[in-house]
Coordinates of C-alpha atoms and ligand atoms in Angstrom, one line a residue:
X1 CA 132.5 60.8 46.7
X2 CA 129.5 63.0 47.8
X3 CA 130.4 66.9 47.6
X4 CA 127.9 69.2 49.0
X5 CA 128.0 72.9 48.2
X6 CA 126.4 75.9 49.4
X7 CA 127.2 79.8 49.5
X8 CA 126.4 83.3 50.9
X9 CA 125.4 81.7 54.2
X10 CA 125.4 85.5 55.6
X11 CA 125.1 84.3 59.3
X12 CA 125.0 88.1 60.6
X13 CA 122.2 89.2 58.2
X14 CA 120.4 85.8 58.8
X15 CA 121.4 85.8 62.4
X16 CA 117.7 85.0 63.7
X17 CA 118.3 81.6 61.8
X18 CA 120.5 78.8 62.9
X19 CA 122.1 78.6 59.2
X20 CA 125.0 76.8 60.4
X21 CA 123.4 74.0 62.1
X22 CA 120.8 73.6 59.3
X23 CA 123.7 73.6 56.8
X24 CA 125.4 70.7 58.8
X25 CA 122.2 69.0 59.3
X26 CA 121.6 69.0 55.6
X27 CA 125.0 68.0 54.6
X28 CA 124.7 65.0 56.9
X29 CA 121.2 64.1 55.6
X30 CA 122.7 64.0 52.0
X31 CA 125.8 61.8 53.3
X32 CA 128.4 64.4 52.1
X33 CA 132.0 63.5 52.3
X34 CA 133.2 67.1 51.6
X35 CA 131.4 70.4 52.3
X36 CA 132.4 73.4 50.1
X37 CA 131.0 77.0 51.2
X38 CA 131.7 79.5 48.4
X39 CA 132.0 82.7 50.4
X40 CA 129.8 85.4 52.1
X41 CA 129.7 83.7 55.8
X42 CA 129.5 87.1 57.4
X43 CA 130.8 90.6 57.2
X44 CA 133.5 90.3 60.2
X45 CA 136.7 88.1 59.3
X46 CA 137.0 86.9 63.2
X47 CA 133.4 85.6 62.7
X48 CA 133.7 84.1 59.6
X49 CA 136.8 82.2 60.7
X50 CA 134.8 81.2 63.9
X51 CA 131.7 80.1 62.0
X52 CA 133.5 77.7 59.7
X53 CA 135.4 76.3 62.6
X54 CA 132.0 75.8 64.2
X55 CA 130.5 73.9 60.9
X56 CA 133.5 71.9 60.7
X57 CA 133.4 70.7 64.5
X58 CA 129.7 69.9 64.0
X59 CA 130.8 67.8 60.9
X60 CA 133.9 65.9 62.3
X61 CA 133.6 63.2 59.3
X62 CA 133.1 65.8 56.6
X63 CA 135.8 67.8 54.7
X64 CA 134.6 71.3 55.5
X65 CA 136.4 74.0 53.2
X66 CA 135.7 77.4 51.9
X67 CA 136.6 80.5 50.3
X68 CA 136.0 84.0 51.6
X69 CA 133.4 86.5 49.7
X70 CA 133.5 90.1 49.2
X71 CA 131.8 90.4 52.6
X72 CA 134.1 88.3 54.4
X73 CA 137.0 90.8 53.0
X74 CA 135.2 93.9 54.6
X75 CA 136.8 95.7 57.3
X76 CA 133.5 97.3 58.4
X77 CA 133.8 95.9 62.1
X78 CA 137.8 96.0 62.0
X79 CA 138.6 99.5 60.4
X80 CA 142.0 99.1 61.8
X81 CA 142.8 96.1 59.5
X82 CA 144.0 96.6 55.9
X83 CA 142.4 94.5 53.2
X84 CA 145.8 92.8 52.8
X85 CA 145.8 91.9 56.8
X86 CA 142.3 90.5 56.5
X87 CA 143.3 88.4 53.4
X88 CA 146.4 87.0 55.2
X89 CA 144.0 85.9 58.0
X90 CA 142.1 83.7 55.6
X91 CA 145.1 82.1 53.6
X92 CA 146.5 81.2 57.1
X93 CA 143.2 79.3 58.0
X94 CA 143.5 75.6 57.4
X95 CA 140.0 75.3 56.3
X96 CA 140.3 78.2 53.7
X97 CA 141.2 77.2 50.3
X98 CA 142.9 80.7 49.5
X99 CA 146.5 79.6 48.4
X100 CA 146.1 75.7 48.9
X101 CA 145.1 72.7 47.3
X102 CA 143.0 70.3 49.3
X103 CA 142.1 66.6 48.3
X104 CA 140.0 63.8 49.1
X105 CA 140.5 60.4 48.2
X106 CA 137.9 57.7 47.4
X107 CA 139.7 54.3 47.7
X108 CA 137.0 52.3 46.4
X109 CA 137.0 54.3 43.1
X110 CA 140.8 54.7 43.1
X111 CA 140.2 58.3 42.6
X112 CA 141.7 61.6 44.3
X113 CA 139.5 64.6 43.9
X114 CA 141.2 68.0 44.4
X115 CA 139.7 71.2 45.7
X116 CA 141.1 74.5 45.2
X117 CA 140.1 78.2 44.7
X118 CA 140.1 81.7 46.0
X119 CA 137.6 84.9 46.4
X120 CA 138.3 85.7 42.6
X121 CA 137.8 89.5 41.7
X122 CA 135.9 91.5 39.0
X123 CA 137.2 93.2 36.0
X124 CA 134.0 94.9 34.9
X125 CA 133.7 92.7 31.8
X126 CA 130.1 91.7 32.9
X127 CA 128.8 95.3 32.5
X128 CA 127.0 96.5 29.5
X129 CA 129.7 98.3 27.2
X130 CA 127.8 101.6 27.5
X131 CA 129.4 102.7 30.8
X132 CA 132.8 104.6 30.8
X133 CA 135.8 103.5 32.8
X134 CA 135.5 106.3 35.0
X135 CA 132.0 105.4 35.9
X136 CA 132.7 102.0 36.6
X137 CA 135.5 103.0 38.8
X138 CA 133.3 105.0 40.9
X139 CA 131.4 102.1 41.6
X140 CA 128.5 104.4 42.0
X141 CA 125.5 104.7 39.6
X142 CA 122.1 106.4 40.2
X143 CA 122.8 107.1 44.1
X144 CA 123.7 103.4 44.9
X145 CA 127.4 102.6 45.6
X146 CA 128.8 98.9 45.4
X147 CA 129.6 98.4 49.0
X148 CA 133.1 97.1 48.3
X149 CA 134.1 100.7 47.5
X150 CA 133.7 101.5 51.4
X151 CA 135.3 98.5 53.0
X152 CA 137.7 97.1 50.7
X153 CA 141.1 98.5 49.7
X154 CA 141.4 96.4 46.6
X155 CA 138.7 98.6 44.9
X156 CA 141.3 101.3 44.3
X157 CA 142.5 99.2 41.5
X158 CA 140.1 96.6 40.7
X159 CA 142.0 95.4 37.6
X160 CA 145.3 94.9 39.8
X161 CA 143.2 93.1 42.3
X162 CA 141.6 90.8 39.6
X163 CA 144.7 89.8 37.9
X164 CA 146.3 89.0 41.3
X165 CA 143.6 86.8 42.2
X166 CA 143.7 85.0 38.7
X167 CA 147.4 84.4 38.9
X168 CA 147.0 83.0 42.4
X169 CA 144.3 80.8 41.3
X170 CA 146.4 79.7 38.4
X171 CA 149.3 78.7 40.3
X172 CA 146.9 76.6 42.7
X173 CA 145.6 75.1 39.7
X174 CA 149.1 74.2 38.1
X175 CA 149.7 71.9 41.0
X176 CA 146.5 70.0 39.8
X177 CA 147.5 68.6 36.5
X178 CA 145.4 65.4 37.4
X179 CA 141.7 65.6 37.8
X180 CA 139.2 65.9 38.8
X181 CA 139.5 69.2 40.2
X182 CA 136.6 71.2 41.8
X183 CA 137.2 75.0 41.8
X184 CA 135.6 77.2 44.2
X185 CA 135.3 81.1 44.0
X186 CA 133.0 83.7 45.3
X187 CA 132.9 85.6 42.3
X188 CA 131.2 84.5 38.9
X189 CA 133.2 82.6 36.3
X190 CA 130.8 82.8 33.8
X191 CA 128.3 85.5 32.4
X192 CA 125.4 83.3 32.3
X193 CA 125.0 83.7 36.1
X194 CA 124.7 87.7 36.0
X195 CA 121.5 89.4 36.8
X196 CA 119.4 90.1 33.9
X197 CA 120.0 93.5 32.4
X198 CA 116.4 93.9 32.5
X199 CA 116.7 94.5 36.2
X200 CA 117.0 98.1 36.9
X201 CA 120.8 99.1 37.5
X202 CA 122.2 95.7 36.8
X203 CA 123.8 96.7 33.3
X204 CA 126.2 98.9 35.7
X205 CA 126.4 96.7 38.5
X206 CA 127.1 93.1 37.0
X207 CA 130.5 94.9 36.6
X208 CA 131.2 93.8 40.1
X209 CA 130.0 90.3 40.2
X210 CA 133.1 88.6 38.5
X211 CA 135.3 87.7 35.3
X212 CA 134.7 85.3 32.3
X213 CA 138.7 84.9 32.7
X214 CA 138.1 82.7 35.2
X215 CA 136.2 80.1 32.9
X216 CA 139.1 80.6 30.5
X217 CA 141.6 79.6 33.2
X218 CA 139.3 76.5 34.4
X219 CA 139.2 75.3 30.8
X220 CA 143.2 75.0 30.9
X221 CA 143.0 72.7 33.9
X222 CA 141.1 69.3 34.6
X223 CA 138.4 71.4 36.2
X224 CA 135.3 68.9 36.4
X225 CA 133.1 71.6 38.3
X226 CA 133.2 75.1 39.7
X227 CA 131.0 76.6 42.5
X228 CA 130.6 80.1 42.9
X229 CA 128.3 82.4 44.9
X230 CA 128.2 86.2 45.2
X231 CA 124.9 86.8 42.9
X232 CA 122.2 85.1 45.5
X233 CA 120.7 83.0 42.5
X234 CA 120.3 79.2 42.9
X235 CA 121.7 78.0 39.4
X236 CA 123.3 75.0 37.6
X237 CA 124.7 74.9 34.3
X238 CA 127.1 73.1 32.0
X239 CA 129.5 75.2 29.9
X240 CA 132.3 73.6 27.6
X241 CA 132.7 70.5 29.7
X242 CA 132.5 72.2 32.9
X243 CA 129.7 71.8 35.3
X244 CA 128.8 75.6 37.1
X245 CA 126.9 75.6 40.2
X246 CA 125.8 78.6 42.0
X247 CA 124.0 77.3 45.3
X248 CA 123.5 80.6 47.2
X249 CA 121.3 80.7 50.4
X250 CA 121.3 84.4 50.4
X251 CA 119.3 87.0 52.8
X252 CA 116.3 85.7 54.6
X253 CA 114.4 88.8 53.2
X254 CA 115.1 87.3 49.6
X255 CA 113.9 84.0 50.3
X256 CA 110.2 84.8 49.6
X257 CA 111.5 85.6 46.0
X258 CA 112.3 82.1 45.4
X259 CA 108.6 80.9 45.2
X260 CA 109.0 77.7 47.5
X261 CA 106.1 76.3 49.2
X262 CA 107.4 77.9 52.6
X263 CA 110.0 80.4 53.9
X264 CA 111.5 78.0 56.4
X265 CA 115.1 78.4 56.7
X266 CA 115.6 74.5 56.5
X267 CA 113.5 74.4 53.2
X268 CA 115.8 77.1 51.8
X269 CA 118.9 75.6 52.9
X270 CA 117.8 72.4 51.2
X271 CA 117.0 74.2 48.1
X272 CA 120.3 76.0 48.2
X273 CA 122.6 73.2 48.7
X274 CA 123.7 71.1 45.8
X275 CA 125.1 67.7 45.7
X276 CA 127.7 66.5 43.2
X277 CA 128.5 62.8 43.1
X278 CA 132.0 61.8 41.6
Ligands
FE2_301 FE1 126.2 87.4 49.4

């Protein structure tokens, strides 16, 4: 079974480029059976749901599944909606893994692969220890505020939001006693994917990238691979028997930093997308 993965398509910020069409074309080229998108599709929940539906329509023979990212959860374009209302929109969407376990069978190999996940959240555990709780709760440092603070009500109590996400993901995983399971979150499950603290401000802002509790949770279940996004890196590493994949497309303004031969959108979609064969 061929499982393609990509994240952080940011279809609005990358509006000048046909990222949905290019993602579909690359998944077809790779002969993918499943395509997983690990969040940050847009900053407007209606648009995110629409874009994922469009991707699934272009790829009728591929099982397209996604989780929302922190940007998808913003109420920037719909201030009348609460974070809970936005979350319910995703958990009611058939293509979204929030609240569900999806599976795909490979008859030849007599194998059933399960896919599950959700946004995940952050508990500040990735921050350097020299920041106070009060500072971290303010989500502001050096005149910069982590944007979730403005557009997501969960930031009023990040600990509660993180615990809630962990218990939701655990209840989904507990329905997957048999593997292999592919876990999908937007937030980082491992510290190794954080931004190096040598980069200005990141000893603080890494606080809002995820939680190692996701890794601890994944280890309790037959999770073969875990996909995430959020940090806009493209990295793969193995930890405690789990293959961790961070396949971010990111903003077009970041593409020149990747050092590829050119900055064509198709080149970056091909570089970001990872293929896992089980
Ligand atoms: Fe992103």
